[in-house]
Short mmCIF file of C-alpha atoms in Angstrom, two decimals:
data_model
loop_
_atom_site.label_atom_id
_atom_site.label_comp_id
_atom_site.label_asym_id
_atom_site.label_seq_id
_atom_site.Cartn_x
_atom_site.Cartn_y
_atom_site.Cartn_z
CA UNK O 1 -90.70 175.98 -7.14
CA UNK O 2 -86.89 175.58 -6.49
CA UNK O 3 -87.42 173.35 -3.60
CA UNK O 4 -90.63 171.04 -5.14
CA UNK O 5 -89.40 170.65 -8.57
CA UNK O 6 -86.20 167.94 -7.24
CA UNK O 7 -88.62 166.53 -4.63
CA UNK O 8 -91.12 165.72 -7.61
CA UNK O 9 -88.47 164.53 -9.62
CA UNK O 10 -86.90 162.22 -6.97
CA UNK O 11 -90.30 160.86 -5.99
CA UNK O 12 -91.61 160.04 -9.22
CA UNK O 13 -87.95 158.44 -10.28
CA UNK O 14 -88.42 156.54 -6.52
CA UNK O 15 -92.16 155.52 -8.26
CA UNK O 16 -90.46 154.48 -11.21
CA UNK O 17 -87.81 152.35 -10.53
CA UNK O 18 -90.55 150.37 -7.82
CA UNK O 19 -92.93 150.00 -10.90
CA UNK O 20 -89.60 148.34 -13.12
CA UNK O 21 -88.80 146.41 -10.14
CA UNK O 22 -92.46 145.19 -9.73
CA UNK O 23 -92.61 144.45 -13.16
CA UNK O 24 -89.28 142.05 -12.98
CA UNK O 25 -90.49 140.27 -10.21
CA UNK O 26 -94.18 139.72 -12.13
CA UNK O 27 -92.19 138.92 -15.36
CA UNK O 28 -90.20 136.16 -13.62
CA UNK O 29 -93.37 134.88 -11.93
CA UNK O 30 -94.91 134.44 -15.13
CA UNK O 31 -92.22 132.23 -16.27
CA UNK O 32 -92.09 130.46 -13.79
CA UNK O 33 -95.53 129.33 -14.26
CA UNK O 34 -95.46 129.09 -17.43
CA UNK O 35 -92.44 126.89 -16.96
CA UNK O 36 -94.51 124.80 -14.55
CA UNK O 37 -97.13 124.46 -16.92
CA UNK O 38 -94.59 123.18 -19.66
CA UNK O 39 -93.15 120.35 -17.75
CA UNK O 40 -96.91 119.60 -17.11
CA UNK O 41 -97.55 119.43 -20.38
CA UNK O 42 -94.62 117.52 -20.79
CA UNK O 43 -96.01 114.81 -18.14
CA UNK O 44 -99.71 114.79 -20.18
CA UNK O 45 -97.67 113.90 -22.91
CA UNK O 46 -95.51 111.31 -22.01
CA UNK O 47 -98.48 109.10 -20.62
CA UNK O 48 -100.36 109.40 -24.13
CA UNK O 49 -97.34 108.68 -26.08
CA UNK O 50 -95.97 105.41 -23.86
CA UNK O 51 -100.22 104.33 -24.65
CA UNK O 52 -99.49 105.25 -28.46
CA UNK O 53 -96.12 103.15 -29.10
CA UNK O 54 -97.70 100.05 -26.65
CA UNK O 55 -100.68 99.94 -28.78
CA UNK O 56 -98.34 100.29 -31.78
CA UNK O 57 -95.99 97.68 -30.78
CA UNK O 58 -98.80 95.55 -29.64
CA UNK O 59 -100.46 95.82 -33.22
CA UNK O 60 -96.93 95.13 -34.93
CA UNK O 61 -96.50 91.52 -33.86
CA UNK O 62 -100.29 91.03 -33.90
CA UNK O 63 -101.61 91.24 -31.12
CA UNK O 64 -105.03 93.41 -29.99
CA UNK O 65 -104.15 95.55 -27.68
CA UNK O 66 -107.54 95.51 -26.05
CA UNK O 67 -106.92 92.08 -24.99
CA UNK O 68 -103.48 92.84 -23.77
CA UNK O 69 -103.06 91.84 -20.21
CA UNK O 70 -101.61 95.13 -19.15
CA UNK O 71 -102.02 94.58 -15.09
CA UNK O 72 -99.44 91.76 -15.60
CA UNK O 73 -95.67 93.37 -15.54
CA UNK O 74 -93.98 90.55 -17.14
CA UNK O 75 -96.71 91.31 -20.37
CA UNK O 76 -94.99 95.29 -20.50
CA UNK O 77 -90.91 93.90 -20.53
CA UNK O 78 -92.02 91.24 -22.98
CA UNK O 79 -94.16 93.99 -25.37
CA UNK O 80 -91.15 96.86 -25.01
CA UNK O 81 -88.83 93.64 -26.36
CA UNK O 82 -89.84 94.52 -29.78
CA UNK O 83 -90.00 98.15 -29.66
CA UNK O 84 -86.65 98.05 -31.60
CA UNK O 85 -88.69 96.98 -34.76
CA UNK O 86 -90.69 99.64 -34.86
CA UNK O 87 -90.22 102.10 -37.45
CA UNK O 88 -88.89 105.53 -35.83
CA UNK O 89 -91.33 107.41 -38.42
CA UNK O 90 -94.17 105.67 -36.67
CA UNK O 91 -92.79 106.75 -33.31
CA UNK O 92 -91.56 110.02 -34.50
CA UNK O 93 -95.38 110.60 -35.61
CA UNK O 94 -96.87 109.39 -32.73
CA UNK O 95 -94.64 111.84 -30.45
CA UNK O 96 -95.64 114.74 -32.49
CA UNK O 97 -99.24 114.27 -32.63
CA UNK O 98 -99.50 114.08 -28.58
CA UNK O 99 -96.82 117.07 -28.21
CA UNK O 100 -98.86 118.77 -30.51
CA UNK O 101 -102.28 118.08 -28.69
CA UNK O 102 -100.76 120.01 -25.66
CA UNK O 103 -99.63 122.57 -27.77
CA UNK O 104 -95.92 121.69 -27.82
CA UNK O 105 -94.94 122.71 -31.48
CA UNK O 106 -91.04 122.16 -31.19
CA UNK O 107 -88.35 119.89 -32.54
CA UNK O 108 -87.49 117.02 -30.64
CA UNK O 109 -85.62 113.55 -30.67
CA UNK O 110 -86.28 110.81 -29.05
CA UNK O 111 -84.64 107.58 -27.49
CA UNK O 112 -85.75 103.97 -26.16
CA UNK O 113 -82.99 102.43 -24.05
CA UNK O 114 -83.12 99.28 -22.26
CA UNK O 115 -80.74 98.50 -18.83
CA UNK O 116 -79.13 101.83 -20.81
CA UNK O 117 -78.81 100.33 -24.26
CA UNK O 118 -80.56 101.92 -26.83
CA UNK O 119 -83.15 100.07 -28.67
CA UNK O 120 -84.84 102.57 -30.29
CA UNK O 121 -83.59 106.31 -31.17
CA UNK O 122 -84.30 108.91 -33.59
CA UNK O 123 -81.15 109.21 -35.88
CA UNK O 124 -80.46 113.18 -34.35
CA UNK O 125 -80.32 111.54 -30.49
CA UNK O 126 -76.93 111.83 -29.27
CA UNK O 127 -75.54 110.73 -25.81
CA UNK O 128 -74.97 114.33 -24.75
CA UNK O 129 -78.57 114.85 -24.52
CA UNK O 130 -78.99 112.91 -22.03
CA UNK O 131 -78.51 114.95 -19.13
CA UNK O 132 -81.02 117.52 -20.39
CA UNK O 133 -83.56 115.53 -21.55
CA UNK O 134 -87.09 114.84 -20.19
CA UNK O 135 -87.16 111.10 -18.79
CA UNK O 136 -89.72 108.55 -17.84
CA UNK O 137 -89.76 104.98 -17.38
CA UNK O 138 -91.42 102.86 -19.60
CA UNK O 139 -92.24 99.70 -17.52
CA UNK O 140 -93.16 99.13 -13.79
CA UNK O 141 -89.49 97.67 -12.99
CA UNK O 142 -87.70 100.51 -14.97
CA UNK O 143 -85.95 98.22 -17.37
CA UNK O 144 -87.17 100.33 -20.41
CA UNK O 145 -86.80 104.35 -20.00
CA UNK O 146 -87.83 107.05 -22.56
CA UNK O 147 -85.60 109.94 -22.94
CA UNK O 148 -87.34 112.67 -24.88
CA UNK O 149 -85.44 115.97 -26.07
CA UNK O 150 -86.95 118.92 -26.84
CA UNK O 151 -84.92 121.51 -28.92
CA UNK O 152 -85.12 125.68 -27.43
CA UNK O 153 -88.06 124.94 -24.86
CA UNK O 154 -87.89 128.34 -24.24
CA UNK O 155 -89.42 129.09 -26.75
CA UNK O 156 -92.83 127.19 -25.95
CA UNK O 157 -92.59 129.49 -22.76
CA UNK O 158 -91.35 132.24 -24.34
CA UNK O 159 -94.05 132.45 -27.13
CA UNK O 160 -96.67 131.87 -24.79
CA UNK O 161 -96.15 134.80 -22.51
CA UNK O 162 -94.09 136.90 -25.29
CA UNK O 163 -97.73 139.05 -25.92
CA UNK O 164 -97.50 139.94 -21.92
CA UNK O 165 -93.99 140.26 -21.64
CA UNK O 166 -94.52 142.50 -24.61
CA UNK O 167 -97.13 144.54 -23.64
CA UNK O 168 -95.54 145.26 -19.99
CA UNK O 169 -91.95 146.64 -21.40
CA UNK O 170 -94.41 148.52 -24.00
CA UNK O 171 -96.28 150.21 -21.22
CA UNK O 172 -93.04 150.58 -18.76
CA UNK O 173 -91.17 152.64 -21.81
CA UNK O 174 -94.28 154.71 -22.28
CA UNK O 175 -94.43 155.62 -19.02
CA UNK O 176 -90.69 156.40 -18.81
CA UNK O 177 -91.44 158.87 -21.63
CA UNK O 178 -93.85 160.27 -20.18
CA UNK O 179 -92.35 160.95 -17.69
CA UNK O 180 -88.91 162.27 -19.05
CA UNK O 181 -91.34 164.59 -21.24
CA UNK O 182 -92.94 165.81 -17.79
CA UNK O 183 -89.78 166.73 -16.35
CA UNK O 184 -88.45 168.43 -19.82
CA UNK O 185 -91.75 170.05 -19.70
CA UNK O 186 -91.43 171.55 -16.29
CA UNK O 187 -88.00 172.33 -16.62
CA UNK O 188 -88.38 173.83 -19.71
CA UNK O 189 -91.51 175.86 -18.01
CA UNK O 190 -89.11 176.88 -14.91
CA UNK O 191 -86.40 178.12 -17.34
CA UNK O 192 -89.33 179.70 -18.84
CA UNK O 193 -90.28 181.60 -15.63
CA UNK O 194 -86.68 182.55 -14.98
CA UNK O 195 -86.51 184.28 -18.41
CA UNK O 196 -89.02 186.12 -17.69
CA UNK O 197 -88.76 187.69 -14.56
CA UNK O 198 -85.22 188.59 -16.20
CA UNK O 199 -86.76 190.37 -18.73
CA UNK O 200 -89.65 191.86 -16.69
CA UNK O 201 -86.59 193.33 -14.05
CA UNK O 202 -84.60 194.49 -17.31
CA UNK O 203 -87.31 196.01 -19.23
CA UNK O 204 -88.29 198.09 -15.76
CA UNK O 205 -84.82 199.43 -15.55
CA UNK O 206 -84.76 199.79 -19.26
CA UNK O 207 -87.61 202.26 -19.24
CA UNK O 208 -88.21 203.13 -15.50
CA UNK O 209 -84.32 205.18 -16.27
CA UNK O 210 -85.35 207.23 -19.22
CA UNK O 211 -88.69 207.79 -17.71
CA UNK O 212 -86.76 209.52 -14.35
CA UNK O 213 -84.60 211.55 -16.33
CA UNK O 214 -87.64 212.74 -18.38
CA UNK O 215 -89.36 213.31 -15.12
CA UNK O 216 -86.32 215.56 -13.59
CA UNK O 217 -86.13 217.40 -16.79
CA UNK O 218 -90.21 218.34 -16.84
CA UNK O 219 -89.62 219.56 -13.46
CA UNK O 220 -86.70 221.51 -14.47
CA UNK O 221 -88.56 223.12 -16.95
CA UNK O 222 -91.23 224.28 -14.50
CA UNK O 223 -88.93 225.95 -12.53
CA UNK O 224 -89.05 229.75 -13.54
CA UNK O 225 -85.44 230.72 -13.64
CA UNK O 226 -84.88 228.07 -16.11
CA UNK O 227 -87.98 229.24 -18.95
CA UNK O 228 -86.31 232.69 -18.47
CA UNK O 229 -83.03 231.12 -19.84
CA UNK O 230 -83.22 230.02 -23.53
CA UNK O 231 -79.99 227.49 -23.70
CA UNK O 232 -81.35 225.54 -20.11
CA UNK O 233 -84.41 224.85 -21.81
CA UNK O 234 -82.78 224.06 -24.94
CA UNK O 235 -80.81 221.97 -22.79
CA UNK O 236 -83.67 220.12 -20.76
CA UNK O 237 -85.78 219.74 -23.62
CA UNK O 238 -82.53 217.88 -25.86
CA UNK O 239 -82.60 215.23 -22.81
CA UNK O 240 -86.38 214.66 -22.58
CA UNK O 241 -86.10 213.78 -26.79
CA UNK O 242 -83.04 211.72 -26.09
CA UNK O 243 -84.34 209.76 -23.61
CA UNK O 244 -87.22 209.73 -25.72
CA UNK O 245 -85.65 208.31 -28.37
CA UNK O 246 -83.76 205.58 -26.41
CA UNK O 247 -87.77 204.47 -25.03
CA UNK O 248 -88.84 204.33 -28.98
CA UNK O 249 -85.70 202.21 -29.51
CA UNK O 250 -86.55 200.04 -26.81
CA UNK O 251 -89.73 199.53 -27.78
CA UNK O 252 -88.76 198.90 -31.44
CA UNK O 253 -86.71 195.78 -30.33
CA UNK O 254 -89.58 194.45 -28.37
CA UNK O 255 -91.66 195.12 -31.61
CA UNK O 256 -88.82 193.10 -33.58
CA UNK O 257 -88.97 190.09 -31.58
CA UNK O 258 -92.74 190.29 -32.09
CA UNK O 259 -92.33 190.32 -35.48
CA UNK O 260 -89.52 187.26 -35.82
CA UNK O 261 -93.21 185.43 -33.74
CA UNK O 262 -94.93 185.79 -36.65
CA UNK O 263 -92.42 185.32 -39.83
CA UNK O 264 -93.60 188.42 -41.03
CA UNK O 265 -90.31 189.62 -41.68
CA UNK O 266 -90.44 192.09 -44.69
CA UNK O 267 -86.86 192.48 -46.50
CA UNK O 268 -86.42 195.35 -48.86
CA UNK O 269 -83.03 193.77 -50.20
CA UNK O 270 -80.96 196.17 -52.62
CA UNK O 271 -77.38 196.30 -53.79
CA UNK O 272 -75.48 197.40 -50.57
CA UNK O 273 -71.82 198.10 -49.34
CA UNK O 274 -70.98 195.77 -46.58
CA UNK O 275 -68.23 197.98 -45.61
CA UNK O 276 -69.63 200.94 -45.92
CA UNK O 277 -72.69 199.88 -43.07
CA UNK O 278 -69.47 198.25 -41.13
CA UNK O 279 -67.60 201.47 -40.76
CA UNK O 280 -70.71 203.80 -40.21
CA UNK O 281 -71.84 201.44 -37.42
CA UNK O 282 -68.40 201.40 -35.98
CA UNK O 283 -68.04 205.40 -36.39
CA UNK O 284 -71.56 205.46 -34.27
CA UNK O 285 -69.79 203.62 -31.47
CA UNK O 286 -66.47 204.86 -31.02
CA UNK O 287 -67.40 207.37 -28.10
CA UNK O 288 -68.05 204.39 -26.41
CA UNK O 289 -65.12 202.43 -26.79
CA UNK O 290 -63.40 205.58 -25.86
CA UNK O 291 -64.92 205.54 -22.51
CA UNK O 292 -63.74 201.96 -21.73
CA UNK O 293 -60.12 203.23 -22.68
CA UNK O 294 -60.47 200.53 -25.66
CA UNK O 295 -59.21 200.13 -29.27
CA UNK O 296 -61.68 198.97 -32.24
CA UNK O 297 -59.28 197.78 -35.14
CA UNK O 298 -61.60 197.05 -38.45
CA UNK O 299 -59.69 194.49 -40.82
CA UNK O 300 -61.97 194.49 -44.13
CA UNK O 301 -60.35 192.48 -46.28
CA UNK O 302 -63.15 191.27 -48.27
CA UNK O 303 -62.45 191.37 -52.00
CA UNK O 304 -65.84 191.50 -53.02
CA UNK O 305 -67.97 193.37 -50.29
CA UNK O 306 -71.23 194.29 -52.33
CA UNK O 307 -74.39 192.16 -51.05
CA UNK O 308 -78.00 191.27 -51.44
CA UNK O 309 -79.44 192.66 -48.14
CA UNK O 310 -82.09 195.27 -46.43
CA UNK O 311 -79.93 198.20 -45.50
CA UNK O 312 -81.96 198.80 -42.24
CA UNK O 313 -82.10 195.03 -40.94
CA UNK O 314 -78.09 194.41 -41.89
CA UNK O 315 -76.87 197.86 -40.01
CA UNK O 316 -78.87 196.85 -36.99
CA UNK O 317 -77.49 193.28 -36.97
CA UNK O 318 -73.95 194.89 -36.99
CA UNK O 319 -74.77 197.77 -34.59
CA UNK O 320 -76.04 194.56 -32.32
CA UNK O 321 -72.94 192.40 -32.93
CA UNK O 322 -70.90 195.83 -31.43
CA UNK O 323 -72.83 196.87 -28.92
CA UNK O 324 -72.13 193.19 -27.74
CA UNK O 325 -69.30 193.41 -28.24
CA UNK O 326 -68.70 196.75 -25.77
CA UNK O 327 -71.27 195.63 -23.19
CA UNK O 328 -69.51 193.15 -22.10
CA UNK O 329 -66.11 193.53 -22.40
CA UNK O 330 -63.15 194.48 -19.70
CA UNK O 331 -62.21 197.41 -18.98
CA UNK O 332 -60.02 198.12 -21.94
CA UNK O 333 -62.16 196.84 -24.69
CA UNK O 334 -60.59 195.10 -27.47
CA UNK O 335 -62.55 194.84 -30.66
CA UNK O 336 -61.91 193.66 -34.29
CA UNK O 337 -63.70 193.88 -37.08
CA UNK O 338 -62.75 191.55 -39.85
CA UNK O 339 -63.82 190.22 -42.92
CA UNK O 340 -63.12 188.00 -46.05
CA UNK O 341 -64.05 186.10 -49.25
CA UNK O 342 -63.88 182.37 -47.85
CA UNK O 343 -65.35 181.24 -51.15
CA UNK O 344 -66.30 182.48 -54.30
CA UNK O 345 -69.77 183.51 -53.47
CA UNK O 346 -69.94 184.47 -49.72
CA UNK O 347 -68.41 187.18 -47.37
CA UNK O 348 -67.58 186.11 -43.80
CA UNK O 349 -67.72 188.95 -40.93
CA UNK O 350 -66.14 187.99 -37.68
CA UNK O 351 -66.42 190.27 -34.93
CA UNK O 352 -63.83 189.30 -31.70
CA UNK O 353 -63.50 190.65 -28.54
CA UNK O 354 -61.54 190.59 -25.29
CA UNK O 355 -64.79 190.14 -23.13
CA UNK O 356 -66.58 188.29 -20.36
CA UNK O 357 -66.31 185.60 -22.51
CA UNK O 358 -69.59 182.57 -22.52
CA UNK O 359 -69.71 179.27 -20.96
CA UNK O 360 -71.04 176.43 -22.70
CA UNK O 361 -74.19 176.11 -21.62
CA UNK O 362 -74.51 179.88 -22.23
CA UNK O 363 -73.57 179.64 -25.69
CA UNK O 364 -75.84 176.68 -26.15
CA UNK O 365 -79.33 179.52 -25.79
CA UNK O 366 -77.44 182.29 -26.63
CA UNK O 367 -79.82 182.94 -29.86
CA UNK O 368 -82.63 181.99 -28.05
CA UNK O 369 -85.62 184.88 -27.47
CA UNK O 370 -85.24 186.69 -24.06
CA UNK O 371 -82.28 184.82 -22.91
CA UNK O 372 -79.61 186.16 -21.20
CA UNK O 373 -77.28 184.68 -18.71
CA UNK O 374 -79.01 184.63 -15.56
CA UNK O 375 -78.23 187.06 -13.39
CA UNK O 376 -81.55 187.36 -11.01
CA UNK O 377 -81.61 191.60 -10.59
CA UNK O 378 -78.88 192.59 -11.74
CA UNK O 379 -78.69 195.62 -14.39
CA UNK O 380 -74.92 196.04 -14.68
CA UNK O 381 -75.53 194.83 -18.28
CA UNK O 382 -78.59 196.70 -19.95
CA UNK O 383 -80.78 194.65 -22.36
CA UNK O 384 -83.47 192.62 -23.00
CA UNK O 385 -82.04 189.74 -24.21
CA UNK O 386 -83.91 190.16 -27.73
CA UNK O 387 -80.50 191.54 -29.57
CA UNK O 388 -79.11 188.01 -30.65
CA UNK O 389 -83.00 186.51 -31.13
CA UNK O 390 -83.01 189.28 -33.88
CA UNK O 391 -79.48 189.03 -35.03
CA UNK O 392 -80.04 185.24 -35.86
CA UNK O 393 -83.69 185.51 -37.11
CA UNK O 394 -82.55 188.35 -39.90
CA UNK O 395 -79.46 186.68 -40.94
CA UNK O 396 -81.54 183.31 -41.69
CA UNK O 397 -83.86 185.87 -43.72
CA UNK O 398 -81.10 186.29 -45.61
CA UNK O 399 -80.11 182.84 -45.87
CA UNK O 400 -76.96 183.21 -43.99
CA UNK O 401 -75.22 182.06 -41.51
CA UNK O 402 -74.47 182.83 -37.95
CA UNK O 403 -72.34 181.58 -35.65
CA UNK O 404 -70.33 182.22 -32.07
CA UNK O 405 -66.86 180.67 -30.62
CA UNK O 406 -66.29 181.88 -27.05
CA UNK O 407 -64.37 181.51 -23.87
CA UNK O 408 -65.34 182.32 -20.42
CA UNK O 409 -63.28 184.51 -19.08
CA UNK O 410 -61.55 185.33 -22.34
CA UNK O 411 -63.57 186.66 -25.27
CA UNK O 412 -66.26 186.09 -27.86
CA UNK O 413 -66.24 185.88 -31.88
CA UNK O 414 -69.47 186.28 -33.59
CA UNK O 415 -68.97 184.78 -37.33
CA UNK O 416 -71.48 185.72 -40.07
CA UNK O 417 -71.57 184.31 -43.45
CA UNK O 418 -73.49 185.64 -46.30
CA UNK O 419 -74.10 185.36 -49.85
CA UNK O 420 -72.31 187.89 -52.19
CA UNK O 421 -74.10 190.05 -55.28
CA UNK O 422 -71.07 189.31 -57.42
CA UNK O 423 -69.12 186.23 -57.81
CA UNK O 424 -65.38 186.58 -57.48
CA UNK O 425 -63.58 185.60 -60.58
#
């Protein structure tokens, strides 16, 4: 999985960026054609509208223009002489109705120049359109020209591929997305995987310990020199419920976590000492700082300490925060225990230590069910990462607050907030 997951990745990012590129080059293709098909247009146009202002002209001074003599050149120079009495409306008009029969709904001005003097112009036509103008000559010997500008001609092009254009940027995106959601998908699946052959490899070594020392201490028992002595099997049988106990703990956290699945989580909230649980969960503990040569310093300074919370869930959150807190710290653990009235109606709880310390990225999942940084098989940590994943979920029961600042390499500090019984006056 290690190995295909980047190949599938890099091909299908390789697929994507040919499909974009293919899609340019059809985009730009369809411009192009659609440009072609403008100055076509353009062309279809022009020969109706020089017929249109002839017969318009040729109607003006009074003549038929179906007895015009229109083979003869000389007739053409002497007709376009008058063009400059010709009202623009009328030519204005006529422009538009042929532009409009080829579907070229745009502004425009027009002008009529002769040897490159205007004789006829619409009053917007200015010398600087010149150069971008479409042109034509009028009469066999070029004498009169036609200069016809057409204002944003991209958008004729532009409107009449927009609903392609459009629909191929629509599609592209949606298949980016699709994409990205794959490869958050499979990610998220392989982080997945990793989790939980973590937690299978913990939970083994979680039970397969207590198990083995239960097994010794049945075979201990079985020996005869040891049923003949009352304090050994006093002795043997204390470890067997120990370790007993530590397997019904065990399974009570997995039981937890099941329960946080299902939002099933039944508070029995009373009036309770937030000190009180805070030093009777750091009395439980102190063996084990001992053992790490450490120090556990508790700073309650909390004016008003009483809360709204179920005793049971609230001691185990602290007992989690500390046995955090000992897990992973150095060899001479350094723990604090502080609290305080940041406002009126809440107590805050801060728990620090001298740890391992989190990166980022760990602190970012940190709360997250099973997770735990990953460290493949090793059990020099115990745990199934389900300690936070119940920390958080009961402190939101409460409608609190929980949050962690940490360091790598330096420490942690686990900051809860909850609501007081009393307000502070």
């Amino acid at each position: 999985m290690k190995k295909v997951f980047p190949s599938i990745v890099i091909l299908i990012t390789l697929s994507l960026l040919g499909l974009m590129f293919l899609q340019m080059s059809w985009i730009q293709n369809v411009l192009l054609v659609q440009k072609g098909k403008y100055n076509n247009d353009l062309e279809n146009s022009f020969t109706d509208i020089k017929w249109g202002i002839q017969h318009k002209i040729a109607l003006y001074i009074g003549m038929n223009p179906e007895t015009v003599d229109w083979e003869n050149s000389r007739t053409w120079d002497i007709l376009w002489s008058y063009v400059s009495q010709v009202p623009q409306e009328d030519i204005n008009h006529i422009i538009a109705e042929e532009l409009s029969e080829n579907h070229i709904d745009l502004k425009f001005e027009y002008s009529i120049t002769s040897n490159n003097w205007p004789q006829n112009s619409s009053k917007g036509f200015s010398n600087d359109m010149f150069s971008s103008s479409f042109r034509k000559a009028l009469t066999p010997n070029g004498s009169y020209r036609f200069a016809l500008y057409i204002k944003q001609p991209k958008n004729y092009i532009l409107r009449r591929t927009s609903w392609m254009i459009g629909a191929s940027v629509l599609f592209t995106i949606i298949i980016i997305a699709a994409f990205a959601l794959t490869v958050r998908t499979v990610f998220r699946q392989k982080q997945l995987s990793e989790i939980k052959s973590d937690f299978i490899n913990n939970m083994t070594h979680e039970f397969k310990t207590p198990l083995a020392t239960i097994s010794l201490a049945v075979d201990a028992l079985a020996n005869p020199k040891v049923k003949s002595n009352t304090a050994q099997i006093e002795y043997y049988t204390g470890i067997i419920r120990e370790e007993n106990v530590r397997m019904n703990k065990q399974v009570e956290k997995i039981l937890q976590a099941a329960q946080m699945d299902t939002s099933n989580l039944e508070l029995n909230l009373q009036q309770i000492d937030a000190h009180e649980i805070i030093r009777t969960a750091a009395s439980n503990i102190m063996l084990r700082v001992e053992e790490k040569n450490g120090t556990l310093e508790q700073k309650l300074n909390a004016k008003k300490f009483m809360i709204e919370a179920d005793e049971v869930h609230f001691s185990n959150i602290v007992a989690n925060l500390l046995d955090n807190a000992i897990k992973y710290s150095k060899d001479r653990a350094k723990i604090i225990i502080e609290t305080s009235n940041p406002s009126s109606k809440t107590i805050s709880i801060r728990i620090r230590d001298n740890g391992i310390g989190m990166s980022k990225e760990t602190v970012n999942h940190i709360f997250e069910k099973f997770y735990r940084a990953h460290t493949g098989n090793l059990h020099n940590v115990k745990g199934f990462g389900l300690g936070l994943s119940y920390v958080k979920s009961v402190v939101e029961a409460h409608k609190g607050k929980i949050k962690v600042d940490s360091t790598l390499g330096k420490g942690s500090v686990f900051s809860l907030e909850l609501k007081t019984s009393v307000e502070i006056k």
